[in-house]
Tab-separated table of N, CA and C in Angstrom:
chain	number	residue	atom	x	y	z
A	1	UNK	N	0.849	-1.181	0.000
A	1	UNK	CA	0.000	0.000	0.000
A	1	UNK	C	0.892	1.240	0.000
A	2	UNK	N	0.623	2.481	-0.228
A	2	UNK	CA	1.198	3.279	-0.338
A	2	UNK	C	0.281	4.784	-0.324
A	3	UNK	N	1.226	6.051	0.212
A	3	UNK	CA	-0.024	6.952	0.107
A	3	UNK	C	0.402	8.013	-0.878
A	4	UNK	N	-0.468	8.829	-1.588
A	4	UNK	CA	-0.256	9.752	-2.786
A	4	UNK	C	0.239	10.836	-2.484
A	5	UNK	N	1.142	11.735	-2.633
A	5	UNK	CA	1.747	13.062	-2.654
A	5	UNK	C	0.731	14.143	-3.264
A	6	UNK	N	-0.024	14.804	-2.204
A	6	UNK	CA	-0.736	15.946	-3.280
A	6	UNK	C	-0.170	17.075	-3.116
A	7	UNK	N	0.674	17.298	-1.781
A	7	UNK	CA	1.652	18.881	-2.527
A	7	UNK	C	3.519	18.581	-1.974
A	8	UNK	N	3.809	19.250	-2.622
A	8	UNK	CA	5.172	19.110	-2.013
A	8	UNK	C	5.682	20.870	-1.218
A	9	UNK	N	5.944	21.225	-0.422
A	9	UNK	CA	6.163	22.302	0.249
A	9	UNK	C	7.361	23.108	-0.456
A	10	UNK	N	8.022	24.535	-0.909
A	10	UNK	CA	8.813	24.658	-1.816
A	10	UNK	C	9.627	24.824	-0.348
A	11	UNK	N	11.066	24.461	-1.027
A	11	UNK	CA	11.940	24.797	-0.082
A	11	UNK	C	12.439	23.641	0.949
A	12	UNK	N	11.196	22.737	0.954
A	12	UNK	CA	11.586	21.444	2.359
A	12	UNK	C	12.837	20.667	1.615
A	13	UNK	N	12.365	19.603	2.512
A	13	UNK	CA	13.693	18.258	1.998
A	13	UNK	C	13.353	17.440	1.273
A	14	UNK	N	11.724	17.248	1.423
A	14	UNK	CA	11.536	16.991	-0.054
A	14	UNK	C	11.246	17.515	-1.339
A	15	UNK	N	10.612	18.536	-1.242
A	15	UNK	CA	11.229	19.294	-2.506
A	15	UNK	C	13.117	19.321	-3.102
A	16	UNK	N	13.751	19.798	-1.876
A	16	UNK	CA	15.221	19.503	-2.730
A	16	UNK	C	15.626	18.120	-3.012
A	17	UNK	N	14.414	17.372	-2.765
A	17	UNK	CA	14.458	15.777	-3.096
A	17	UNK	C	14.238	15.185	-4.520
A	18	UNK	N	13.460	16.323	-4.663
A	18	UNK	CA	12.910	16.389	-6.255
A	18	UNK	C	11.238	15.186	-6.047
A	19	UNK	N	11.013	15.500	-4.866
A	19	UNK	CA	9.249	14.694	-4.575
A	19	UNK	C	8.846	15.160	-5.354
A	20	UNK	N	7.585	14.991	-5.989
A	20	UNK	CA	6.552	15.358	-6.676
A	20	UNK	C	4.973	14.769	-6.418
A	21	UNK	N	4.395	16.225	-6.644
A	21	UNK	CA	2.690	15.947	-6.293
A	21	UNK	C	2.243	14.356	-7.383
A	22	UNK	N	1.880	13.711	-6.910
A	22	UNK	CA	1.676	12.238	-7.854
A	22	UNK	C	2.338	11.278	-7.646
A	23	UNK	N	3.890	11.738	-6.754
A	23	UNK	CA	4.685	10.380	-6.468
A	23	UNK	C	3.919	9.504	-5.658
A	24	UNK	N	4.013	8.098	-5.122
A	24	UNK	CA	2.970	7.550	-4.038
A	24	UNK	C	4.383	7.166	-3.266
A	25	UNK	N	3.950	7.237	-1.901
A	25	UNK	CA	5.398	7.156	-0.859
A	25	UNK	C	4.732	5.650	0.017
A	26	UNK	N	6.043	4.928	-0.688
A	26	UNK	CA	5.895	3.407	-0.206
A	26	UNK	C	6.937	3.499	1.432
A	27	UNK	N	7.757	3.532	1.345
A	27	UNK	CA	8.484	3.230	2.898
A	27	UNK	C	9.064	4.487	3.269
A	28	UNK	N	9.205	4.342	4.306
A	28	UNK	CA	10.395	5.830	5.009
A	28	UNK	C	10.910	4.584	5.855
A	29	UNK	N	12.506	4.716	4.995
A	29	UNK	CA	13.165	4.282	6.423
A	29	UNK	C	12.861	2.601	6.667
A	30	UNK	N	12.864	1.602	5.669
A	30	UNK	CA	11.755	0.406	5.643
A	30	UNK	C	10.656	0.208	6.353
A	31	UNK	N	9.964	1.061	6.625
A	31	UNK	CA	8.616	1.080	7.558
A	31	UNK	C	7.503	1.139	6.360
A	32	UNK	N	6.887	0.598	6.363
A	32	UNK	CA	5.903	0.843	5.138
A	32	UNK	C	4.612	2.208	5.475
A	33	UNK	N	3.970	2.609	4.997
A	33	UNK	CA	3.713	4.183	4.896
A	33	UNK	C	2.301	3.359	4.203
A	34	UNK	N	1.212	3.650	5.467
A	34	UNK	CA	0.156	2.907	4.961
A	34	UNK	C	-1.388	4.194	5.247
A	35	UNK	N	-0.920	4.814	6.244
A	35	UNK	CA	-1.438	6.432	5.755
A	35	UNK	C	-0.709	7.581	6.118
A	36	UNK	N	-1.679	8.746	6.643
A	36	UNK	CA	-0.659	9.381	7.357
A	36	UNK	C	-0.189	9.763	8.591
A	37	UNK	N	-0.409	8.898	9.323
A	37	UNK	CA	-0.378	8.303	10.579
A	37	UNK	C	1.441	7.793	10.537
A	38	UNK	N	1.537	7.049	10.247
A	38	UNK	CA	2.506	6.230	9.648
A	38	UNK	C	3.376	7.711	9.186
A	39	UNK	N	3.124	8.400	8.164
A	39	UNK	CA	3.973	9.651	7.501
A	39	UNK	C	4.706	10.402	8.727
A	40	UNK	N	3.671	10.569	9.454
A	40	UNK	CA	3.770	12.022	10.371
A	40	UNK	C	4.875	11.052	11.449
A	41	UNK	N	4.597	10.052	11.644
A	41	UNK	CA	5.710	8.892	12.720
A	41	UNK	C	7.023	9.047	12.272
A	42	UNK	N	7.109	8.356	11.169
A	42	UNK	CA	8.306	8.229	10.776
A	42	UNK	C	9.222	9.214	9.866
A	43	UNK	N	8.724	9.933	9.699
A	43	UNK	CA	9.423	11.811	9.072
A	43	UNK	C	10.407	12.188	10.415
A	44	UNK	N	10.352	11.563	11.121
A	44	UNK	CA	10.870	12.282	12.281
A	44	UNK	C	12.083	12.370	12.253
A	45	UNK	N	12.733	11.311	12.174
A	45	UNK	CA	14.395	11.222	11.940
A	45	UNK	C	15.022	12.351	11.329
A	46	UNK	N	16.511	12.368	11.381
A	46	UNK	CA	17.125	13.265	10.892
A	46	UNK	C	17.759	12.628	9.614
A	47	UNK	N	17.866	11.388	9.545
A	47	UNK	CA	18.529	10.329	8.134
A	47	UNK	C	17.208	10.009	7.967
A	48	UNK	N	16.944	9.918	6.686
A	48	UNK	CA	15.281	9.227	5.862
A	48	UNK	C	16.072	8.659	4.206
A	49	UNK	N	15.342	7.139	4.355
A	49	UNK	CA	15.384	6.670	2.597
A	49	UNK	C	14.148	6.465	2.841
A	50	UNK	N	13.786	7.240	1.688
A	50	UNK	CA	12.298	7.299	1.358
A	50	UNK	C	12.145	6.413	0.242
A	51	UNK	N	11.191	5.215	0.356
A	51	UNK	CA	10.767	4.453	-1.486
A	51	UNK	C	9.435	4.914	-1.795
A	52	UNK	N	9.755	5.115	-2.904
A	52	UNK	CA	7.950	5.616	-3.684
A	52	UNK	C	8.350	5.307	-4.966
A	53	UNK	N	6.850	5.682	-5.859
A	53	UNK	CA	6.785	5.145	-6.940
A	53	UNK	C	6.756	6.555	-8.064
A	54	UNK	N	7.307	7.054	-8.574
A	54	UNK	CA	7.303	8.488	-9.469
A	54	UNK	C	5.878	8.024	-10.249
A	55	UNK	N	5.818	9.249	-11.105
A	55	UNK	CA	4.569	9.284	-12.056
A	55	UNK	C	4.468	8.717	-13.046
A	56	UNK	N	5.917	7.998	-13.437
A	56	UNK	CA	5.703	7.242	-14.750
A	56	UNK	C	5.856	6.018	-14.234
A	57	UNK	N	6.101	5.783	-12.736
A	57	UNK	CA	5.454	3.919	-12.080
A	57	UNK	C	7.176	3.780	-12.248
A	58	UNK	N	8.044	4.624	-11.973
A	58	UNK	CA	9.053	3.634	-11.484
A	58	UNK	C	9.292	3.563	-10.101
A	59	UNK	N	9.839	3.145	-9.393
A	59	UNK	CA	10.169	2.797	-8.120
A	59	UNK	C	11.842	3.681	-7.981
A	60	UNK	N	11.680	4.204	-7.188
A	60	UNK	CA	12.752	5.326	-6.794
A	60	UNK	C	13.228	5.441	-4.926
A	61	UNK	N	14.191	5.634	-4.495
A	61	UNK	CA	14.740	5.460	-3.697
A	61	UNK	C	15.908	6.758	-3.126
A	62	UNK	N	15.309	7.703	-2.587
A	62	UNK	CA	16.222	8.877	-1.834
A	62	UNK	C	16.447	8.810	-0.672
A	63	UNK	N	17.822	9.161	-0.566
A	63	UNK	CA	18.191	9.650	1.179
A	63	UNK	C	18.112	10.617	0.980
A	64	UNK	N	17.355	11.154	2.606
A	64	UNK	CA	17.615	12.929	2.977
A	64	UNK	C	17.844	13.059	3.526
A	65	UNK	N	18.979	13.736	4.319
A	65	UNK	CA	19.689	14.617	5.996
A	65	UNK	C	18.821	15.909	6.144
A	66	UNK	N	17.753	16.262	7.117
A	66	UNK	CA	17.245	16.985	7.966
A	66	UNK	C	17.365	16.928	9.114
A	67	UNK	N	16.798	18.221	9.675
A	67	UNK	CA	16.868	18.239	11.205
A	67	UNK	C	15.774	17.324	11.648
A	68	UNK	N	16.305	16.845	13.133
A	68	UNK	CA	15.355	15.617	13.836
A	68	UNK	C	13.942	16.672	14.083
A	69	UNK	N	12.733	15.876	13.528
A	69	UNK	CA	11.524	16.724	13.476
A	69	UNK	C	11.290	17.664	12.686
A	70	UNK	N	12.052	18.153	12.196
A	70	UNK	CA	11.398	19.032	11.118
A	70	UNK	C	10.953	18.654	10.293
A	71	UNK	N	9.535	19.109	9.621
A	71	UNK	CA	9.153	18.631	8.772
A	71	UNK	C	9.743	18.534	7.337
A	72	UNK	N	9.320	16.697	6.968
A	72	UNK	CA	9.779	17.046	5.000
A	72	UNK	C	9.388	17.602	3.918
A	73	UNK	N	8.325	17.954	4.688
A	73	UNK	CA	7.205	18.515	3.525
A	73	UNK	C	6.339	18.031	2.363
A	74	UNK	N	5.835	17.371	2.529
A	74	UNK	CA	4.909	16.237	1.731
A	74	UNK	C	3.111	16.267	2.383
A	75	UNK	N	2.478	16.837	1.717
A	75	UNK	CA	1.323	16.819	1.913
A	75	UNK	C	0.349	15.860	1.417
């Protein structure tokens, strides 16, 4: 399961991630991301590999270094 990206925040960590509104965000961190319950949990870290699926259905895989708690910005 996975949940859909409808905005990306300009400026966060995922935006300089290159997220996009349409990606669907499968794991943070191998935790699977089943709503946003799950999102808001595991964003927390300051190291994140995020898996999701881009808009043309490939499967993609980023690390991001943020501050612990700050948000990534993924709506």
């Amino acid at each position: 399961m996975s949940v859909t990206v409808k905005g990306v925040i300009k400026g966060s960590p995922a935006y300089k991630a290159k997220i996009k509104d349409g990606d669907s965000l499968l794991k943070i961190n191998g935790n699977e991301i089943m709503d946003v319950l799950d999102y808001r949990f595991y964003q927390n870290n300051s190291l994140l590999t995020l898996e999701y699926i881009n808009a043309k259905g490939k499967i993609k895989i980023k690390k991001i270094c943020k501050k612990e708690y700050e948000e990534l910005g993924l709506e």
